[in-house]
């Protein structure tokens, strides 16, 4: 990998890490209502996958989707404003943490429905291909999604129609608090293999390895190879959801978490840069996020009177209150 590529990967994983840490601070201060699903520890996957994509390629994320949105190129300031429910957000403060979208950079949306992104991306790429576009799509999903019927239906149609979609399973070992071994019979890649979909497995903690594996898959897909499935083995360093910071659920030992943290994608990517290069990137990221937080908190919240806007094609307006 070139020096420029290494710097780009490090900047992306560092941006996502610090964005998530700043967002957690805003949850604690009450500026982000309802909490978030932190992506801390899994940054190497979004960074590596999106580094291999073209600007016109499309992605769909998950409920743990901030990293996917940022890695594809969305503005951190508008993303932070979205989490804070402000009108300057990517979706005018109406999508929040789990439904952020930015069509301008190819983000079809994060999604709170487990496994739903697969069907959305498959349909979107199929339609665009029918129109003559040569883009590809990526559906990020968690290990818990492999038991969802709609994902298996997406596998089926993508395989039948040879739709160039890369299904990226971020296997962090837990579906919320349930270990994969207690939830998934057989292997995760075998789900896709049953539909004749080519599969690969990669170390999700190494952004460069993820990028290389993704790039190889995309080359085959763009050449007409049909969909592929990538299992990225990773570990979630933080809570499933920030409510755990108060509830303190006991499903992982301290020792297990420390073992997981020993392979940090930010440190792995940073080890390929000089100390000077890392310091420059770190300072730039902090400046970007300082501005993002300030802009988000200064922006107004949506007017409650506009709550039904953007919901109906007819432009239905809410009735005034009273009697």
Short mmCIF file of C-alpha atoms in Angstrom, two decimals, residues 14-15 38 54 61 82 85 97-98 133 146 153 239 242 251 264 274 295 301 304 316:
data_model
loop_
_atom_site.label_atom_id
_atom_site.label_comp_id
_atom_site.label_asym_id
_atom_site.label_seq_id
_atom_site.Cartn_x
_atom_site.Cartn_y
_atom_site.Cartn_z
CA UNK A 14 -9.13 7.85 13.67
CA UNK A 15 -12.03 10.05 12.56
CA UNK A 38 -20.92 2.75 19.37
CA UNK A 54 -15.79 4.42 -6.10
CA UNK A 61 -25.41 0.47 7.03
CA UNK A 82 -28.14 14.60 12.89
CA UNK A 85 -31.53 16.16 16.25
CA UNK A 97 -28.33 7.78 14.93
CA UNK A 98 -29.92 4.74 13.32
CA UNK A 133 -24.93 2.36 -14.56
CA UNK A 146 -27.59 -13.93 9.22
CA UNK A 153 -34.21 -13.36 0.45
CA UNK A 239 -21.23 -1.30 24.75
CA UNK A 242 -24.82 3.34 25.53
CA UNK A 251 -22.09 -10.86 29.54
CA UNK A 264 -6.98 -2.07 17.93
CA UNK A 274 5.54 7.92 11.32
CA UNK A 295 -21.89 23.64 14.80
CA UNK A 301 -33.97 21.90 16.59
CA UNK A 304 -42.63 20.51 15.98
CA UNK A 316 -50.10 16.54 3.97
#
